Amino acid sequence: MRFTPLAISLAAGLSTQLALPESKIKDLKPLQFKPDGTFHISVFSDTHVAMYANSARGPKQDAKTAKVMETVLDIEKPDFAVLNGDLINGDDTKLHNSTEWVDRVVKPFVDRGITWGSSYGNHDHQPNLSGDLLLDREQTWPGARTTKMVHGENAGTTNYYLPVYPAECTNVCKCKPLLLLWFFDSRGGYYFQKRDSKGRAVHHPNWVDDSVVEWFEKTNEKLRKKYKTVIPSLGFVHIPLYAMVKQQEGGIHPNRQPGINDETVSPQAQGWCIDGTRTWETNCKYGMQDVPFMQAIAKTPGIMGLFSGHDHANSWCYKWDGKLPDMTVQGNGVNLCFGQHSGYGGYGDWVRGSRELIVSREKLKDLVVESHIRLESGKVVGAISLNATYGQDEYPATPNDKTYL
């Protein structure tokens, strides 16, 4: 029997740091639409592998999470997959083996030859888990496209974009992308191996940093000038925008914004003060630090949707097309969406699954994306069209089902 490095790592119980090969990203072919004009993305959120890693429950949870992913992938057969934050429950991992847990997360992709990209979440930034070291580990596996385009201690790790080209493109230097996929690191959690004067872990800011916002705006403008057109885009960030708090307060309609709506939105900049401080004694609710990122998203043409995880009991989408109460930023029609809790790690027993995104060349001219939730049972719920009339059209309500270990 032939053992791959991944199989050896899992068989060893993830207890020893292996000598890893170099990143294989340079060997990957560019992302392209299929000849039928479609590009299909499966989005997995909050896998939380390694929660209760040192108890009997942990391996059972991780096995169930792998089964969720395998079921979805075998039915949907996507062209690309996204891990949208909290890949690893870094609160429960040890310094010597934290990054090795990513091997379990990506195994369903590697086994099926599916390529993917990640945006890291707050549980991926912990005292014993570094986002940058996690990236190094992730990049060793065939199919990984996760990378880092913004450097600096405050930027986080997974800030990058991926172009998707037409099927007929044989030389990307001579082709225009049909679609851009943007990934943002909303950070959160704690700084790696950093302690304050009292020996306590130091909180990591939980919003997209201003340096990343500047990079996004400049890069997007360069691409627009290079290709002399606005390229339709999709964005992925783990922690949702504050706009989703105000949208939820205004009411989520079960037929016009179908999805589970069981949890108060926990946005970027939650728990921070306006002056940027957060101490153990402070009780600030929201510091507004995500306003620059919201402004960038709202004023950038061509962005069809921004997809988040983080809230395990929310799976709805909302068209942000105006000014919401008590907000200074006005939406431009971008669809702000949650995924579906994919892991058996993390809190809650809401049914697991994935958010599926179907992009077609035919509908891109109208900035339309089709989406549905594929459940671990194989069933489909929440099928919607993120089009000009989303939020007015009626859809079947999403059942609020539970699944248990």
Tab-separated table of C-alpha atoms in Angstrom:
chain	number	residue	atom	x	y	z
A	1	MET	CA	0.000	0.000	0.000
A	2	ARG	CA	1.392	3.382	-0.993
A	3	PHE	CA	1.304	6.058	1.719
A	4	THR	CA	1.139	9.715	0.755
A	5	PRO	CA	2.617	12.372	3.107
A	6	LEU	CA	-0.964	13.211	4.082
A	7	ALA	CA	-1.763	9.618	5.028
A	8	ILE	CA	1.466	9.306	6.996
A	9	SER	CA	0.697	12.517	8.875
A	10	LEU	CA	-2.796	11.347	9.825
A	11	ALA	CA	-1.584	7.875	10.794
A	12	ALA	CA	1.014	9.412	13.089
A	13	GLY	CA	-1.735	11.196	15.001
A	14	LEU	CA	-0.402	14.607	13.954
A	15	SER	CA	2.157	14.381	16.744
A	16	THR	CA	5.372	15.057	14.836
A	17	GLN	CA	6.308	17.955	12.584
A	18	LEU	CA	7.197	16.391	9.228
A	19	ALA	CA	9.753	17.607	6.733
A	20	LEU	CA	7.427	19.244	4.222
A	21	PRO	CA	7.868	19.784	0.489
A	22	GLU	CA	7.833	23.251	-1.000
A	23	SER	CA	4.648	25.026	-2.006
A	24	LYS	CA	3.012	23.557	-5.115
A	25	ILE	CA	1.068	26.687	-6.077
A	26	LYS	CA	3.434	27.472	-8.939
A	27	ASP	CA	2.540	24.127	-10.518
A	28	LEU	CA	-1.209	24.785	-10.622
A	29	LYS	CA	-2.990	25.672	-13.823
A	30	PRO	CA	-5.001	28.929	-13.810
A	31	LEU	CA	-8.611	28.720	-12.702
A	32	GLN	CA	-10.947	28.564	-15.696
A	33	PHE	CA	-14.626	28.312	-16.475
A	34	LYS	CA	-15.766	24.971	-17.867
A	35	PRO	CA	-16.507	24.691	-21.599
A	36	ASP	CA	-20.230	24.890	-20.786
A	37	GLY	CA	-19.635	28.429	-19.444
A	38	THR	CA	-20.033	27.715	-15.735
A	39	PHE	CA	-17.784	27.937	-12.674
A	40	HIS	CA	-18.926	26.157	-9.520
A	41	ILE	CA	-17.682	26.961	-5.991
A	42	SER	CA	-18.347	25.017	-2.777
A	43	VAL	CA	-17.910	27.129	0.379
A	44	PHE	CA	-17.183	25.399	3.699
A	45	SER	CA	-17.334	27.496	6.877
A	46	ASP	CA	-16.231	26.854	10.449
A	47	THR	CA	-14.902	23.301	10.234
A	48	HIS	CA	-13.259	23.775	13.685
A	49	VAL	CA	-11.100	20.673	13.365
A	50	ALA	CA	-9.212	19.788	16.585
A	51	MET	CA	-11.875	20.993	19.002
A	52	TYR	CA	-11.654	18.659	22.019
A	53	ALA	CA	-8.526	17.247	20.397
A	54	ASN	CA	-7.435	15.591	23.615
A	55	SER	CA	-10.689	13.810	24.387
A	56	ALA	CA	-12.661	10.945	22.845
A	57	ARG	CA	-15.152	13.407	21.385
A	58	GLY	CA	-12.603	15.239	19.232
A	59	PRO	CA	-11.786	12.503	16.684
A	60	LYS	CA	-15.483	11.650	16.342
A	61	GLN	CA	-16.306	15.287	15.531
A	62	ASP	CA	-13.503	15.529	12.993
A	63	ALA	CA	-14.608	12.323	11.275
A	64	LYS	CA	-18.171	13.647	10.980
A	65	THR	CA	-16.858	16.943	9.574
A	66	ALA	CA	-14.849	15.062	6.953
A	67	LYS	CA	-17.995	13.131	6.024
A	68	VAL	CA	-19.934	16.377	5.532
A	69	MET	CA	-17.272	17.666	3.152
A	70	GLU	CA	-16.980	14.368	1.297
A	71	THR	CA	-20.743	14.132	0.810
A	72	VAL	CA	-20.970	17.664	-0.561
A	73	LEU	CA	-17.970	17.298	-2.856
A	74	ASP	CA	-19.124	13.979	-4.273
A	75	ILE	CA	-22.564	15.394	-5.102
A	76	GLU	CA	-21.634	18.904	-6.230
A	77	LYS	CA	-18.288	18.171	-7.916
A	78	PRO	CA	-17.189	21.843	-7.760
A	79	ASP	CA	-14.483	23.451	-9.847
A	80	PHE	CA	-13.113	25.198	-6.767
A	81	ALA	CA	-13.674	25.126	-3.010
A	82	VAL	CA	-13.354	27.754	-0.287
A	83	LEU	CA	-12.517	27.241	3.382
A	84	ASN	CA	-14.059	30.392	4.814
A	85	GLY	CA	-12.437	30.624	8.206
A	86	ASP	CA	-11.993	28.742	11.478
A	87	LEU	CA	-10.416	25.773	9.765
A	88	ILE	CA	-8.805	24.751	13.047
A	89	ASN	CA	-10.027	25.242	16.595
A	90	GLY	CA	-6.648	26.637	17.590
A	91	ASP	CA	-7.771	27.164	21.173
A	92	ASP	CA	-7.322	23.416	21.755
A	93	THR	CA	-4.114	22.698	19.836
A	94	LYS	CA	-0.544	22.494	21.037
A	95	LEU	CA	2.358	24.624	19.869
A	96	HIS	CA	4.296	21.694	18.402
A	97	ASN	CA	1.500	20.382	16.152
A	98	SER	CA	-1.062	23.172	15.608
A	99	THR	CA	-0.588	23.634	11.899
A	100	GLU	CA	-0.627	19.883	11.179
A	101	TRP	CA	-4.372	19.776	11.809
A	102	VAL	CA	-4.905	21.452	8.453
A	103	ASP	CA	-4.016	18.074	6.923
A	104	ARG	CA	-7.371	16.715	8.110
A	105	VAL	CA	-9.267	19.719	6.782
A	106	VAL	CA	-7.877	19.541	3.250
A	107	LYS	CA	-7.837	15.737	2.884
A	108	PRO	CA	-11.271	15.616	1.147
A	109	PHE	CA	-9.958	18.077	-1.464
A	110	VAL	CA	-6.621	16.344	-1.945
A	111	ASP	CA	-8.244	12.922	-2.292
A	112	ARG	CA	-10.522	14.239	-5.063
A	113	GLY	CA	-8.040	16.461	-6.858
A	114	ILE	CA	-10.082	19.591	-6.073
A	115	THR	CA	-8.321	22.929	-5.841
A	116	TRP	CA	-9.181	25.417	-3.072
A	117	GLY	CA	-8.428	28.702	-1.327
A	118	SER	CA	-8.867	29.764	2.307
A	119	SER	CA	-9.660	32.827	4.343
A	120	TYR	CA	-8.558	32.402	7.956
A	121	GLY	CA	-10.784	33.100	10.944
A	122	ASN	CA	-10.395	34.095	14.580
A	123	HIS	CA	-9.855	30.487	15.722
A	124	ASP	CA	-7.022	30.206	13.181
A	125	HIS	CA	-5.172	33.013	14.992
A	126	GLN	CA	-4.414	31.761	18.513
A	127	PRO	CA	-1.524	31.812	21.011
A	128	ASN	CA	-0.351	28.416	19.718
A	129	LEU	CA	-1.462	28.809	16.095
A	130	SER	CA	0.071	31.280	13.656
A	131	GLY	CA	-1.778	32.207	10.481
A	132	ASP	CA	1.522	32.454	8.608
A	133	LEU	CA	2.695	29.022	9.756
A	134	LEU	CA	-0.713	27.606	8.930
A	135	LEU	CA	-0.356	29.033	5.426
A	136	ASP	CA	3.068	27.400	5.037
A	137	ARG	CA	1.545	24.057	5.942
A	138	GLU	CA	-1.515	24.478	3.734
A	139	GLN	CA	0.565	25.393	0.702
A	140	THR	CA	2.410	22.070	0.761
A	141	TRP	CA	-0.676	20.148	-0.416
A	142	PRO	CA	-1.562	19.745	-4.099
A	143	GLY	CA	-4.418	22.048	-5.050
A	144	ALA	CA	-3.875	24.730	-2.407
A	145	ARG	CA	-4.148	28.267	-3.828
A	146	THR	CA	-4.201	30.111	-0.500
A	147	THR	CA	-1.502	32.777	-0.453
A	148	LYS	CA	-0.487	36.121	1.050
A	149	MET	CA	-0.313	39.346	-0.961
A	150	VAL	CA	-0.268	41.913	1.871
A	151	HIS	CA	2.602	41.848	4.335
A	152	GLY	CA	3.099	43.445	7.730
A	153	GLU	CA	2.221	42.330	11.253
A	154	ASN	CA	-1.164	44.055	11.206
A	155	ALA	CA	-2.392	42.705	7.865
A	156	GLY	CA	-3.157	39.138	8.888
A	157	THR	CA	-2.384	36.346	6.447
A	158	THR	CA	-4.980	35.417	3.807
A	159	ASN	CA	-5.359	38.594	1.757
A	160	TYR	CA	-5.139	37.801	-1.959
A	161	TYR	CA	-7.141	37.443	-5.162
A	162	LEU	CA	-7.535	34.734	-7.783
A	163	PRO	CA	-8.553	35.385	-11.414
A	164	VAL	CA	-10.810	32.948	-13.249
A	165	TYR	CA	-10.325	32.835	-17.027
A	166	PRO	CA	-12.545	31.670	-19.897
A	167	ALA	CA	-12.335	28.006	-20.893
A	168	GLU	CA	-10.806	28.851	-24.264
A	169	CYS	CA	-7.897	30.801	-22.754
A	170	THR	CA	-4.560	29.143	-23.503
A	171	ASN	CA	-2.298	32.000	-22.408
A	172	VAL	CA	-3.375	34.052	-19.383
A	173	CYS	CA	-1.049	36.851	-20.419
A	174	LYS	CA	-3.311	37.419	-23.420
A	175	CYS	CA	-6.702	36.749	-21.761
A	176	LYS	CA	-9.020	38.848	-19.649
A	177	PRO	CA	-10.369	37.203	-16.481
A	178	LEU	CA	-14.130	36.709	-16.420
A	179	LEU	CA	-14.264	36.660	-12.615
A	180	LEU	CA	-12.139	37.725	-9.641
A	181	LEU	CA	-12.202	35.958	-6.281
A	182	TRP	CA	-11.096	38.186	-3.387
A	183	PHE	CA	-10.025	36.792	-0.011
A	184	PHE	CA	-9.698	38.898	3.140
A	185	ASP	CA	-8.337	38.045	6.584
A	186	SER	CA	-10.617	39.490	9.272
A	187	ARG	CA	-8.130	38.273	11.910
A	188	GLY	CA	-9.443	38.131	15.504
A	189	GLY	CA	-8.424	35.660	18.179
A	190	TYR	CA	-4.957	36.297	19.599
A	191	TYR	CA	-1.441	37.117	18.466
A	192	PHE	CA	0.818	34.108	18.117
A	193	GLN	CA	2.987	33.548	21.218
A	194	LYS	CA	2.503	37.113	22.450
A	195	ARG	CA	1.827	37.928	26.118
A	196	ASP	CA	1.180	41.160	27.997
A	197	SER	CA	2.936	42.276	31.176
A	198	LYS	CA	0.631	40.026	33.215
A	199	GLY	CA	1.331	36.987	31.084
A	200	ARG	CA	-2.035	37.032	29.305
A	201	ALA	CA	-2.528	36.331	25.612
A	202	VAL	CA	-2.833	39.517	23.523
A	203	HIS	CA	-6.046	40.027	21.539
A	204	HIS	CA	-5.733	40.250	17.756
A	205	PRO	CA	-7.928	42.958	16.119
A	206	ASN	CA	-10.993	41.364	14.491
A	207	TRP	CA	-11.494	43.398	11.346
A	208	VAL	CA	-9.899	43.734	7.900
A	209	ASP	CA	-6.915	46.020	8.441
A	210	ASP	CA	-6.643	49.411	6.726
A	211	SER	CA	-3.472	48.283	4.922
A	212	VAL	CA	-5.518	45.500	3.314
A	213	VAL	CA	-8.277	47.928	2.355
A	214	GLU	CA	-5.692	50.141	0.646
A	215	TRP	CA	-4.214	47.137	-1.176
A	216	PHE	CA	-7.669	46.017	-2.320
A	217	GLU	CA	-8.632	49.424	-3.688
A	218	LYS	CA	-5.323	49.978	-5.483
A	219	THR	CA	-5.151	46.459	-6.882
A	220	ASN	CA	-8.739	46.512	-8.081
A	221	GLU	CA	-8.152	49.846	-9.813
A	222	LYS	CA	-4.999	48.536	-11.509
A	223	LEU	CA	-6.912	45.533	-12.800
A	224	ARG	CA	-9.720	47.748	-14.071
A	225	LYS	CA	-7.230	49.930	-15.967
A	226	LYS	CA	-5.288	46.958	-17.297
A	227	TYR	CA	-8.347	45.231	-18.724
A	228	LYS	CA	-10.259	48.470	-19.447
A	229	THR	CA	-13.409	47.105	-17.823
A	230	VAL	CA	-14.976	46.207	-14.498
A	231	ILE	CA	-14.476	42.508	-13.792
A	232	PRO	CA	-17.269	40.848	-11.776
A	233	SER	CA	-16.079	39.754	-8.361
A	234	LEU	CA	-16.913	37.600	-5.348
A	235	GLY	CA	-15.408	38.148	-1.909
A	236	PHE	CA	-14.773	35.862	1.075
A	237	VAL	CA	-14.125	36.990	4.651
A	238	HIS	CA	-14.731	35.034	7.838
A	239	ILE	CA	-16.209	37.651	10.190
A	240	PRO	CA	-19.253	39.491	8.758
A	241	LEU	CA	-19.581	43.246	8.263
A	242	TYR	CA	-21.432	45.420	10.757
A	243	ALA	CA	-23.968	46.127	7.991
A	244	MET	CA	-25.296	42.611	8.566
A	245	VAL	CA	-26.122	43.548	12.162
A	246	LYS	CA	-28.332	46.389	10.969
A	247	GLN	CA	-29.863	44.252	8.234
A	248	GLN	CA	-30.802	41.622	10.788
A	249	GLU	CA	-32.263	44.229	13.120
A	250	GLY	CA	-34.497	45.373	10.262
A	251	GLY	CA	-35.834	41.846	9.884
A	252	ILE	CA	-34.854	38.809	7.832
A	253	HIS	CA	-37.840	37.538	5.856
A	254	PRO	CA	-37.958	33.697	5.748
A	255	ASN	CA	-39.128	33.694	2.102
A	256	ARG	CA	-37.253	36.696	0.698
A	257	GLN	CA	-33.982	36.019	2.533
A	258	PRO	CA	-34.284	32.282	3.190
A	259	GLY	CA	-31.926	30.723	5.691
A	260	ILE	CA	-31.446	29.952	9.351
A	261	ASN	CA	-31.622	33.129	11.445
A	262	ASP	CA	-31.076	31.954	15.003
A	263	GLU	CA	-28.144	34.084	16.110
A	264	THR	CA	-27.446	37.768	16.670
A	265	VAL	CA	-24.761	38.751	14.158
A	266	SER	CA	-21.244	39.030	15.612
A	267	PRO	CA	-19.503	41.563	13.342
A	268	GLN	CA	-16.001	42.789	12.729
A	269	ALA	CA	-14.808	45.256	15.407
A	270	GLN	CA	-17.102	43.681	17.995
A	271	GLY	CA	-15.695	44.028	21.501
A	272	TRP	CA	-13.307	46.867	20.629
A	273	CYS	CA	-13.430	50.534	21.566
A	274	ILE	CA	-13.522	53.368	19.036
A	275	ASP	CA	-9.982	54.385	20.034
A	276	GLY	CA	-8.735	50.921	19.076
A	277	THR	CA	-8.159	49.656	22.593
A	278	ARG	CA	-9.325	46.431	24.103
A	279	THR	CA	-8.380	45.535	27.629
A	280	TRP	CA	-9.616	42.866	29.959
A	281	GLU	CA	-11.570	45.533	31.827
A	282	THR	CA	-13.151	47.214	28.782
A	283	ASN	CA	-16.729	46.441	27.779
A	284	CYS	CA	-17.019	48.211	24.422
A	285	LYS	CA	-19.571	46.642	22.062
A	286	TYR	CA	-18.417	47.856	18.633
A	287	GLY	CA	-15.557	50.143	17.649
A	288	MET	CA	-16.400	50.948	13.986
A	289	GLN	CA	-12.981	49.816	12.725
A	290	ASP	CA	-14.588	47.932	9.826
A	291	VAL	CA	-15.996	51.137	8.327
A	292	PRO	CA	-13.086	51.568	5.837
A	293	PHE	CA	-13.605	47.999	4.600
A	294	MET	CA	-17.366	48.520	4.311
A	295	GLN	CA	-16.764	51.726	2.371
A	296	ALA	CA	-14.376	49.934	0.002
A	297	ILE	CA	-16.854	47.122	-0.641
A	298	ALA	CA	-19.761	49.532	-1.078
A	299	LYS	CA	-18.039	51.783	-3.607
A	300	THR	CA	-16.358	49.093	-5.703
A	301	PRO	CA	-18.400	48.234	-8.804
A	302	GLY	CA	-18.794	44.656	-9.916
A	303	ILE	CA	-18.815	42.942	-6.517
A	304	MET	CA	-21.744	40.548	-6.627
A	305	GLY	CA	-21.432	39.045	-3.152
A	306	LEU	CA	-19.370	38.989	0.035
A	307	PHE	CA	-19.574	35.666	1.889
A	308	SER	CA	-18.923	35.148	5.588
A	309	GLY	CA	-18.991	32.419	8.226
A	310	HIS	CA	-18.393	32.929	11.966
A	311	ASP	CA	-22.079	32.842	13.024
A	312	HIS	CA	-22.964	29.150	13.042
A	313	ALA	CA	-26.706	29.772	13.284
A	314	ASN	CA	-27.062	32.186	10.365
A	315	SER	CA	-27.269	31.117	6.705
A	316	TRP	CA	-29.187	33.960	4.984
A	317	CYS	CA	-28.266	36.484	2.289
A	318	TYR	CA	-29.322	40.133	2.160
A	319	LYS	CA	-28.976	42.692	-0.632
A	320	TRP	CA	-27.269	45.765	0.825
A	321	ASP	CA	-28.693	48.383	-1.502
A	322	GLY	CA	-29.178	51.495	0.572
A	323	LYS	CA	-28.462	53.265	3.831
A	324	LEU	CA	-29.255	51.281	6.952
A	325	PRO	CA	-30.282	52.883	10.275
A	326	ASP	CA	-27.430	54.398	12.320
A	327	MET	CA	-24.869	53.739	9.574
A	328	THR	CA	-22.791	56.210	7.589
A	329	VAL	CA	-21.956	53.777	4.759
A	330	GLN	CA	-24.537	53.195	2.032
A	331	GLY	CA	-24.707	49.866	0.218
A	332	ASN	CA	-24.403	49.551	-3.573
A	333	GLY	CA	-26.452	46.380	-4.045
A	334	VAL	CA	-23.790	43.860	-3.032
A	335	ASN	CA	-25.244	40.670	-1.552
A	336	LEU	CA	-23.951	39.997	1.954
A	337	CYS	CA	-24.276	36.279	2.691
A	338	PHE	CA	-23.567	33.738	5.354
A	339	GLY	CA	-22.464	30.224	4.523
A	340	GLN	CA	-23.570	27.085	6.315
A	341	HIS	CA	-21.816	25.754	9.398
A	342	SER	CA	-19.805	22.838	7.985
A	343	GLY	CA	-18.056	21.372	11.018
A	344	TYR	CA	-19.045	19.268	13.993
A	345	GLY	CA	-16.520	21.304	15.938
A	346	GLY	CA	-17.590	24.701	17.236
A	347	TYR	CA	-20.813	25.517	19.026
A	348	GLY	CA	-24.338	24.520	18.006
A	349	ASP	CA	-26.149	21.618	16.377
A	350	TRP	CA	-27.645	23.327	13.330
A	351	VAL	CA	-27.548	21.023	10.337
A	352	ARG	CA	-24.161	21.019	8.618
A	353	GLY	CA	-23.507	21.687	4.967
A	354	SER	CA	-22.013	24.130	2.486
A	355	ARG	CA	-23.005	27.158	0.445
A	356	GLU	CA	-22.798	26.492	-3.265
A	357	LEU	CA	-22.191	29.244	-5.831
A	358	ILE	CA	-22.847	28.748	-9.542
A	359	VAL	CA	-21.451	31.461	-11.801
A	360	SER	CA	-22.276	31.403	-15.519
A	361	ARG	CA	-20.817	33.501	-18.320
A	362	GLU	CA	-24.314	34.166	-19.577
A	363	LYS	CA	-25.473	35.760	-16.316
A	364	LEU	CA	-22.245	37.546	-15.430
A	365	LYS	CA	-23.177	40.480	-17.652
A	366	ASP	CA	-26.070	41.134	-15.246
A	367	LEU	CA	-23.925	40.368	-12.162
A	368	VAL	CA	-26.103	37.390	-11.222
A	369	VAL	CA	-24.998	34.383	-9.146
A	370	GLU	CA	-27.076	31.293	-8.377
A	371	SER	CA	-26.714	29.799	-4.918
A	372	HIS	CA	-28.037	27.032	-2.696
A	373	ILE	CA	-27.171	25.189	0.491
A	374	ARG	CA	-26.191	21.531	0.154
A	375	LEU	CA	-26.823	19.709	3.446
A	376	GLU	CA	-24.912	16.743	4.830
A	377	SER	CA	-28.039	14.660	4.132
A	378	GLY	CA	-27.640	15.434	0.443
A	379	LYS	CA	-30.734	17.627	0.374
A	380	VAL	CA	-30.800	21.156	-1.074
A	381	VAL	CA	-32.320	24.102	0.806
A	382	GLY	CA	-32.210	27.866	0.339
A	383	ALA	CA	-31.885	27.863	-3.454
A	384	ILE	CA	-31.817	31.519	-4.561
A	385	SER	CA	-30.825	33.752	-7.440
A	386	LEU	CA	-28.693	36.698	-6.320
A	387	ASN	CA	-30.073	38.960	-9.036
A	388	ALA	CA	-31.416	42.497	-9.295
A	389	THR	CA	-34.686	41.560	-7.573
A	390	TYR	CA	-33.247	39.427	-4.793
A	391	GLY	CA	-34.934	40.514	-1.572
A	392	GLN	CA	-38.245	40.953	-3.403
A	393	ASP	CA	-38.597	37.486	-4.942
A	394	GLU	CA	-40.258	34.736	-2.897
A	395	TYR	CA	-38.546	31.420	-2.118
A	396	PRO	CA	-39.408	28.429	0.102
A	397	ALA	CA	-38.415	29.005	3.726
A	398	THR	CA	-35.377	27.066	4.942
A	399	PRO	CA	-36.140	24.381	7.561
A	400	ASN	CA	-34.363	24.909	10.875
A	401	ASP	CA	-33.057	21.374	11.267
A	402	LYS	CA	-30.470	20.009	13.701
A	403	THR	CA	-27.933	17.191	13.487
A	404	TYR	CA	-26.093	15.618	16.402
A	405	LEU	CA	-22.881	13.736	17.018
